[in-house]
Coordinates of C-alpha atoms and ligand atoms in Angstrom, one line a residue:
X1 CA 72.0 84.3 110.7
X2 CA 71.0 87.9 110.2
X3 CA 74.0 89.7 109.6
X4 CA 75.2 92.5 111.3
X5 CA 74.9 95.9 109.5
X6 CA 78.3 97.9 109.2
X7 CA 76.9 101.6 109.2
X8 CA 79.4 103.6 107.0
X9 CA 78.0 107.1 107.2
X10 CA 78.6 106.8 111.2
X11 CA 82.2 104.9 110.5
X12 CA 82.8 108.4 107.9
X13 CA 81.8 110.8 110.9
X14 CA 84.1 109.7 113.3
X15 CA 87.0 109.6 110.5
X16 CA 85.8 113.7 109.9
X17 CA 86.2 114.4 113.4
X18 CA 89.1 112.9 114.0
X19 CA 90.3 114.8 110.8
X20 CA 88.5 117.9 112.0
X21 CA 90.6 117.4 114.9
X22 CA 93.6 117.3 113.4
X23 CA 93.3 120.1 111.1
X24 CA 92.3 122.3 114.3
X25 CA 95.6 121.4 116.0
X26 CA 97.6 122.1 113.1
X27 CA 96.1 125.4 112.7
X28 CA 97.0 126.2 116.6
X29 CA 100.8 124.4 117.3
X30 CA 102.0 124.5 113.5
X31 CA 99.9 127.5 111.9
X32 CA 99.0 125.8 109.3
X33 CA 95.9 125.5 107.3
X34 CA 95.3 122.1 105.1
X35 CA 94.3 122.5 101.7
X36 CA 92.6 120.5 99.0
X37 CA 92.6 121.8 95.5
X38 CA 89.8 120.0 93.2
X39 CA 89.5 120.2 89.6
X40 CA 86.8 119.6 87.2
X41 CA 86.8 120.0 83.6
X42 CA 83.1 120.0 81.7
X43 CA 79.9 119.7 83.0
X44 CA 79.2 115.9 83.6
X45 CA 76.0 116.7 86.3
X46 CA 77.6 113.5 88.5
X47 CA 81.0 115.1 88.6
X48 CA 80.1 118.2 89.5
X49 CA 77.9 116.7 92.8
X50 CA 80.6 115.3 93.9
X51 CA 82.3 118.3 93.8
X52 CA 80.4 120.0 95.5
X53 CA 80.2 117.6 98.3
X54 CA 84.0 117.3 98.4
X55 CA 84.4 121.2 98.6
X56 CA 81.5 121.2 101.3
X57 CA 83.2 118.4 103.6
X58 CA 86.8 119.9 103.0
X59 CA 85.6 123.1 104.6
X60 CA 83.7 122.0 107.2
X61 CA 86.5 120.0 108.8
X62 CA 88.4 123.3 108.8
X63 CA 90.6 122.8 106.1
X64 CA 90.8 125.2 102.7
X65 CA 89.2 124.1 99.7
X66 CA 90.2 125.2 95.8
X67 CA 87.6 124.5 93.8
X68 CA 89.1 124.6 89.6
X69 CA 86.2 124.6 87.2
X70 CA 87.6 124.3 83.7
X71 CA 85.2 124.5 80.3
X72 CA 84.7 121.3 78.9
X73 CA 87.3 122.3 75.9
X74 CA 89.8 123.0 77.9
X75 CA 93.5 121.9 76.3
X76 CA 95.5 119.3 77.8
X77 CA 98.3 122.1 77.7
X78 CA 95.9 123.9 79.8
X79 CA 95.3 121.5 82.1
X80 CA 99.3 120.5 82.5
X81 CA 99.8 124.2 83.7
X82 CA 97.5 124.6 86.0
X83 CA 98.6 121.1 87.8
X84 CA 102.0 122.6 87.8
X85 CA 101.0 125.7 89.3
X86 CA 99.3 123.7 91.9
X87 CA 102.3 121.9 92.9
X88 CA 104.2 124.3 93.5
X89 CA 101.2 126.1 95.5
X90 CA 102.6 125.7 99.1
X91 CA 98.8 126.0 100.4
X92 CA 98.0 123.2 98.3
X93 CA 98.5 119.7 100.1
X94 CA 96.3 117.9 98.1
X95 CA 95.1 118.1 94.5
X96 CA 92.3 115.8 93.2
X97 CA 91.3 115.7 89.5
X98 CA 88.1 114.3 89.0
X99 CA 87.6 111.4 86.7
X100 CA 86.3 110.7 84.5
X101 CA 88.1 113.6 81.9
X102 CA 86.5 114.6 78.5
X103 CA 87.8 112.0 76.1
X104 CA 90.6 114.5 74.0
X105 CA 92.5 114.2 77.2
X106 CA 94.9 111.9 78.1
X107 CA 94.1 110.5 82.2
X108 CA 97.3 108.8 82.3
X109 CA 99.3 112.3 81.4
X110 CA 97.2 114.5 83.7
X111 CA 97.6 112.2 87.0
X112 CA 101.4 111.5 86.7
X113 CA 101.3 114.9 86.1
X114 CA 100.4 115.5 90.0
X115 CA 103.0 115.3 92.6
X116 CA 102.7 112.2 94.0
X117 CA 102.9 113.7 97.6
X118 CA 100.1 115.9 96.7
X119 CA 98.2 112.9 95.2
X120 CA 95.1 112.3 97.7
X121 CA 93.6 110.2 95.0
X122 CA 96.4 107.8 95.5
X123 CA 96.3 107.3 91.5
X124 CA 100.0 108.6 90.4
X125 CA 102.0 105.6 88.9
X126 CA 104.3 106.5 92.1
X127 CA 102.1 105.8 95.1
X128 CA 101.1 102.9 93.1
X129 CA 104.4 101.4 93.3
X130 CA 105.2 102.1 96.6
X131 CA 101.5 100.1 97.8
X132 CA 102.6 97.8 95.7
X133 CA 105.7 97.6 97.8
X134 CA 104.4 97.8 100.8
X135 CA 106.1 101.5 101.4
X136 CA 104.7 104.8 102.5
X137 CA 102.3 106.1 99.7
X138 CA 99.0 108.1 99.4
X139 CA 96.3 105.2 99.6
X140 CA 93.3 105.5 97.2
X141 CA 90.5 106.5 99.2
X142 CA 87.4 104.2 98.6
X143 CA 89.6 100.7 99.3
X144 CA 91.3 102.9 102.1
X145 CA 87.9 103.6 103.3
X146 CA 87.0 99.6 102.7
X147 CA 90.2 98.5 105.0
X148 CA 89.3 100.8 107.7
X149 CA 85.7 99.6 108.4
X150 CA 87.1 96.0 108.0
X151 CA 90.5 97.0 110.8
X152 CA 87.5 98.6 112.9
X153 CA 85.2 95.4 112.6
X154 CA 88.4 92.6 112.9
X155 CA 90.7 94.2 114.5
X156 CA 93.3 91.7 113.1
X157 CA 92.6 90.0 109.1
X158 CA 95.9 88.2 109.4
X159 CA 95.2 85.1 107.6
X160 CA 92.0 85.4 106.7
X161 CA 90.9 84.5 102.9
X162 CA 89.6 87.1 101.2
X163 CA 88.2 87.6 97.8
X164 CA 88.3 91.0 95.7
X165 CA 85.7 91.3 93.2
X166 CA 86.7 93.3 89.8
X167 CA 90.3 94.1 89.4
X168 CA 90.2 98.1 88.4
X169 CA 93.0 100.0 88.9
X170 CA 90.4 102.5 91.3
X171 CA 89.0 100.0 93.7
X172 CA 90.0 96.2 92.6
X173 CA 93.4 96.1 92.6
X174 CA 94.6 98.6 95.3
X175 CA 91.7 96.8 98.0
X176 CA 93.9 93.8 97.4
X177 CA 97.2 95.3 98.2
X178 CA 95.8 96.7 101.1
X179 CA 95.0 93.7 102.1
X180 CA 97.6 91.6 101.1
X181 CA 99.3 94.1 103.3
X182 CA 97.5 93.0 106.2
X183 CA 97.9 89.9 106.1
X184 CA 94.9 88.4 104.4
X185 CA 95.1 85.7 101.7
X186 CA 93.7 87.7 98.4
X187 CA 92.1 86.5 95.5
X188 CA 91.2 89.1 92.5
X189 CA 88.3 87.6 90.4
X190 CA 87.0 89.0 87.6
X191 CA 84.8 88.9 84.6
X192 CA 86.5 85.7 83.2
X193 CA 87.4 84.5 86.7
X194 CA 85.9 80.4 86.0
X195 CA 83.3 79.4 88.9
X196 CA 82.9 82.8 90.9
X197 CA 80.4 81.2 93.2
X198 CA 82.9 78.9 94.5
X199 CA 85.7 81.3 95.0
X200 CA 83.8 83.7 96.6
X201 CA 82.2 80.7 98.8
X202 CA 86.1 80.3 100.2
X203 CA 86.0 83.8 101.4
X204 CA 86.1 85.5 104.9
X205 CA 86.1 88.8 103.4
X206 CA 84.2 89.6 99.9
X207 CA 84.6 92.9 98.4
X208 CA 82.5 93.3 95.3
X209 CA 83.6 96.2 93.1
X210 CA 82.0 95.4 90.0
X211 CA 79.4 97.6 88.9
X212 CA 76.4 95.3 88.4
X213 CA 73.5 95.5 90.5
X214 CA 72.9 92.7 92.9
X215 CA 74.9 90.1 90.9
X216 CA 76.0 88.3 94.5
X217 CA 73.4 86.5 95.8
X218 CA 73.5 85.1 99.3
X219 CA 73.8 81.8 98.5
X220 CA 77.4 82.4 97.2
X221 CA 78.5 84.0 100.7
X222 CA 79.9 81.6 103.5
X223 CA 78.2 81.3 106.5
X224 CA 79.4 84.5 109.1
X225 CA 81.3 86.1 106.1
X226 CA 82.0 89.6 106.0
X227 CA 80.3 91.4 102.8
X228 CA 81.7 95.1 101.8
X229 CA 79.8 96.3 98.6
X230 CA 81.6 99.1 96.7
X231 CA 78.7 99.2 93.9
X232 CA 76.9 101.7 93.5
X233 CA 74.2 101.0 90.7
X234 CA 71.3 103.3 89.5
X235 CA 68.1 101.0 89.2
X236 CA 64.4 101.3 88.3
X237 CA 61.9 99.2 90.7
X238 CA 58.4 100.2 91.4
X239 CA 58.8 102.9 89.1
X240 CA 61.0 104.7 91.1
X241 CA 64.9 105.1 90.8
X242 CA 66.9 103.4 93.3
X243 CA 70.7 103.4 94.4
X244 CA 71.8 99.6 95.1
X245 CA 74.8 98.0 95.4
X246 CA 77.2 94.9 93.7
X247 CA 75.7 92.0 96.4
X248 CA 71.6 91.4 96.7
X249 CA 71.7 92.4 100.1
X250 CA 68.6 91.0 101.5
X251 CA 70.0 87.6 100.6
X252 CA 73.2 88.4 101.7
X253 CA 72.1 89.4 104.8
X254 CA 71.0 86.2 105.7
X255 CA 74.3 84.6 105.5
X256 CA 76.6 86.9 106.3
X257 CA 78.1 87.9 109.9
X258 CA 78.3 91.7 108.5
X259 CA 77.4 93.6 106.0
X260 CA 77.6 97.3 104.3
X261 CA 74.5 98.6 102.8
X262 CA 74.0 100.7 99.7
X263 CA 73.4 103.9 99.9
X264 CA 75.1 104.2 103.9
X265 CA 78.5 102.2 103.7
X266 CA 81.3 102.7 101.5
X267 CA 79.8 105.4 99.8
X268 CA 80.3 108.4 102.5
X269 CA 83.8 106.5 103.4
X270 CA 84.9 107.7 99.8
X271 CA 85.0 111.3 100.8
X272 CA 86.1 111.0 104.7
X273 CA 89.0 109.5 103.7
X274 CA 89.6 112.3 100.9
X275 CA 90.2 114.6 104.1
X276 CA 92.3 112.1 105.7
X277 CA 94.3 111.7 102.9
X278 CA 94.5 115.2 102.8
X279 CA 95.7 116.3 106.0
X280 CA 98.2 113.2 106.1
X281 CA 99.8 114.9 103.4
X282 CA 99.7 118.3 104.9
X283 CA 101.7 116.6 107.9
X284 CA 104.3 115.4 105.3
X285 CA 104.9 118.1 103.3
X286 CA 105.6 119.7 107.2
X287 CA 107.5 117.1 108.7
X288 CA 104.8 117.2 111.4
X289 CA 103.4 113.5 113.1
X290 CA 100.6 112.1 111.0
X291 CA 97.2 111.7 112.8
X292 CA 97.0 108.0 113.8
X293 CA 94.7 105.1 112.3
X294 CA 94.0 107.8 109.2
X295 CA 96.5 105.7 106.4
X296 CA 97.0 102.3 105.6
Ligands
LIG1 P1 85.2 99.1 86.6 O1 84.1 99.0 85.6 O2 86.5 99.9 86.3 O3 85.7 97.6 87.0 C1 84.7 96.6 87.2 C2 85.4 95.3 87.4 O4 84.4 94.3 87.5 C3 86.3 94.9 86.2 O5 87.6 94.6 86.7 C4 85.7 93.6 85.7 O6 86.6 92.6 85.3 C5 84.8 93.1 86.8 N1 83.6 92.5 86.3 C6 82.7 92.9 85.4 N2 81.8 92.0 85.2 C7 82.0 91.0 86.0 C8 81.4 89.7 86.3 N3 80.3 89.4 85.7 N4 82.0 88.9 87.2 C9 83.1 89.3 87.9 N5 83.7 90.4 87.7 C10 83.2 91.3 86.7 O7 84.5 99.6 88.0 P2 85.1 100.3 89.3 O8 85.5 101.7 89.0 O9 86.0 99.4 90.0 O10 83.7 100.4 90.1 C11 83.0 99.3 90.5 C12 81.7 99.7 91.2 O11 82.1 100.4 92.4 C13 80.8 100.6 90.4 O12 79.5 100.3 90.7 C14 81.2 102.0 90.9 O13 80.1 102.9 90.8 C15 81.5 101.7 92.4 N6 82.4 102.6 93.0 C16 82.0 103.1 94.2 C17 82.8 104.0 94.9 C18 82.3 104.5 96.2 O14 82.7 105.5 96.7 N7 81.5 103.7 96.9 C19 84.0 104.4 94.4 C20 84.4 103.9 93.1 C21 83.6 103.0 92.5

């Protein structure tokens, strides 16, 4: 079998025009503008291209962006008081702090720190608890992004085995209450999980969020399987760098029924569903009807 390839960066560009969509008729029936404040402290050259990306999309869905570059030195004190004055910043629907912070801070502080209806990142001990509990929250974005290219490729998961690889609080563990939520039957293996290749052989669905480059070979994937790869791993070959994911996707491909690719699937879904976040809690914070098919 040569599976089929799920293309995320098309999957992303319908999510930004339905959000486009969205933000254009809030702007018309309500009069209001969605915004996203982002905020970077240092000068860590990754961060800051992902900033910039996330400030391009947010405006060119229509939305307002707040871009917060802080020095590297900045005091946690600092930091605490500009979150505040965010909060309270009725423009502001969303606030994203990127990770990772300089080490004198304390991550914990600053994102409970965030109002949790403001939290697009979907990281505040809050919307945690309420995923957890199968309530209304703010869903982080990259599993969020996973679910949706898996709803859009299923249509139902209900009973379907699936296996979470790496158990982070980011990706792991939030991909498998999502979906736990829908119905699947979810394993979390890790790096002391005994046997991998046989409980990811049981799975329908594998979702590798690990961070090691092409540690799933194919012959660990059941026939007609569906493989998303959330890696994202810098690698030299033939003396030139290359982006490649968790799963050897070549081998992969062979047994699989479908398949993300790296760079090209979850990556861009990261970002589209930042937006989506985004103007989902704009609609909250205005009592106005949330887009459909944008949340978990
Ligand atoms: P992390 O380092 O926080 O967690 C990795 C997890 O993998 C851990 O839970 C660990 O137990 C598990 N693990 C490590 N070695 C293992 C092994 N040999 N066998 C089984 N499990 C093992 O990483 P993370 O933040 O969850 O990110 C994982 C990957 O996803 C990274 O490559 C990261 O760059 C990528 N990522 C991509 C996006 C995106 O937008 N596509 C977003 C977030 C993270």
């Amino acid at each position: 079998m040569t599976a089929q390839r799920i293309d995320g960066k098309a999957f992303a560009a319908t999510v930004r025009e339905k959000v486009a969509g969205h933000v254009a008729r809030l702007k018309e029936e309500n009069d209001i503008i969605p915004g996203l404040a982002v905020v970077l402290v240092g000068e860590d050259p990754a961060s800051q291209v992902y900033v910039r990306s996330k400030g391009k999309q947010t405006t060119e869905v229509g939305m307002n962006s707040y871009e917060h570059k802080l020095d590297v030195e900045t005091s946690e004190a600092d930091l605490l008081a500009l979150i505040d004055q965010l909060n309270n910043d009725a423009k502001v629907h969303g606030i994203l702090v990127q990770l990772p912070l300089p080490k004198h801070l304390n991550e914990n502080l600053v994102i409970n720190a965030i109002d949790p209806a403001k939290d697009v990142d979907g990281f505040h001990i809050s919307n945690v608890g309420l995923l957890g509990t199968g309530q209304k929250s703010m869903v982080p974005c990259t599993p969020l992004g996973c679910l949706m290219m898996l709803r859009d490729h299923h249509g139902s998961l209900s009973g379907m085995e699936a296996v979470v690889i790496g158990r982070s609080n980011i990706v792991g563990k939030p991909m498998a209450q999502l979906l736990l939520g829908d119905s699947c039957t979810v394993t979390i293996a890790h790096s002391r999980t005994k046997d991998l290749p046989e409980v990811v052989r049981r799975a329908d669905i594998v979702v590798a969020a690990v961070g090691r480059p092409e540690m799933v070979p194919g012959d660990w994937i059941k026939q007609g399987a569906t493989v998303i790869d959330v890696g994202i791993n810098r690698i030299e070959r033939d003396g030139k760098t290359k982006l490649v994911g968790d799963v050897d996707f070549a081998s992969c491909s062979e047994s699989a029924g479908a398949i993300t690719p790296v760079p090209g699937g979850v990556g861009p879904m990261t970002i589209a569903c930042l937006l989506a976040n985004t103007v989902t809690a704009c609609c909250r914070a205005n009592d106005v009807a949330e887009p459909e098919g944008l949340t978990a």
